[in-house]
Each structure stands twice: as structure tokens, then as C-alpha cells.
CSV table of C-alpha atoms in Angstrom, one decimal:
chain,number,residue,atom,x,y,z
A,189,ASP,CA,-47.2,59.1,8.9
A,190,THR,CA,-44.5,61.6,8.5
A,191,GLY,CA,-41.8,63.0,11.0
A,192,VAL,CA,-42.4,59.8,13.6
A,193,GLY,CA,-38.6,58.5,13.3
A,194,LYS,CA,-39.2,55.7,10.8
A,195,SER,CA,-35.6,56.3,9.3
A,196,SER,CA,-34.3,56.7,12.8
A,197,ILE,CA,-35.3,53.3,14.0
A,198,VAL,CA,-34.0,51.6,10.7
A,199,CYS,CA,-30.7,53.2,11.1
A,200,ARG,CA,-30.6,52.2,14.8
A,201,PHE,CA,-31.5,48.5,13.9
A,202,VAL,CA,-29.0,48.3,10.9
A,203,GLN,CA,-26.3,50.2,11.8
A,204,ASP,CA,-26.4,50.3,15.4
A,205,HIS,CA,-26.5,53.9,15.5
A,206,PHE,CA,-29.2,56.2,16.4
A,207,ASP,CA,-29.4,59.8,14.8
A,208,HIS,CA,-31.5,62.6,16.3
A,209,ASN,CA,-31.1,64.9,13.4
A,210,ILE,CA,-31.5,62.5,10.5
A,211,SER,CA,-32.8,64.2,7.2
A,212,PRO,CA,-36.3,63.5,6.1
A,213,THR,CA,-36.7,60.5,3.7
A,214,ILE,CA,-37.4,61.6,0.0
A,215,GLY,CA,-39.0,58.6,-2.0
A,216,ALA,CA,-37.3,55.3,-0.4
A,217,SER,CA,-34.3,53.9,0.6
A,218,PHE,CA,-33.5,50.3,1.1
A,219,MET,CA,-31.0,48.5,3.6
A,220,THR,CA,-30.5,44.7,4.6
A,221,LYS,CA,-29.3,43.2,7.9
A,222,THR,CA,-28.5,39.7,8.6
A,223,VAL,CA,-29.1,38.4,12.2
A,224,PRO,CA,-28.1,35.2,13.8
A,225,CYS,CA,-30.7,33.2,15.6
A,226,GLY,CA,-29.6,29.7,16.9
A,227,ASN,CA,-27.8,28.0,14.1
A,228,GLU,CA,-29.7,30.0,11.5
A,229,LEU,CA,-29.1,33.3,9.7
A,230,HIS,CA,-32.1,35.6,9.0
A,231,LYS,CA,-31.8,38.4,6.4
A,232,PHE,CA,-34.1,41.4,6.9
A,233,LEU,CA,-34.7,43.5,3.7
A,234,ILE,CA,-35.9,46.9,4.9
A,235,TRP,CA,-37.6,49.7,2.8
A,236,ASP,CA,-37.7,53.0,4.6
A,237,THR,CA,-40.2,55.0,2.6
A,238,ALA,CA,-41.4,58.6,3.3
A,239,GLY,CA,-44.5,58.8,5.4
A,240,GLN,CA,-46.7,59.7,2.6
A,241,GLU,CA,-50.0,58.1,1.7
A,242,ARG,CA,-49.0,57.1,-1.8
A,243,LEU,CA,-46.2,55.0,-0.4
A,244,ARG,CA,-48.5,52.9,1.9
A,245,LYS,CA,-48.8,50.2,-1.0
A,246,PHE,CA,-45.1,49.2,-0.2
A,247,SER,CA,-45.8,48.1,3.4
A,248,LEU,CA,-45.7,44.4,4.1
A,249,ALA,CA,-45.3,42.0,7.0
A,250,ARG,CA,-45.0,38.4,6.7
A,251,ASP,CA,-45.0,35.8,9.5
């Protein structure tokens, strides 16, 4: 879906900043964040794609 705030949520998670006026994503952008959990570090690789149907194939979630 377009215009629902995907980029704003990614920005908040990765940069600890929420931007209400962020520009729409054109194509895709990529960000990483490493988060400590106990004695381990977990690295998140986040693709922020435009909300177009043709980009849905890039969506993946793993356990």
C-alpha cells in the first residue's frame, strides 16, 4: 500500500527519529540496524520499498 508510513516507521527504528513529512520512496532504499539482545547482537537488514504491487515480491519475513 502507498502512503501508509512505511518509510517513517523504518526511519524511527533505524535512526530513532520520526519524520511526519518524509518524501515518498521511489523504488527502494536499504538500511541496517544492529540491536543487542542479552549477550547477542542481532542485525536487521531492512528494505524500504515503494508500496507498489510490482515490488511485493521483495517482502520476506523469517523466524
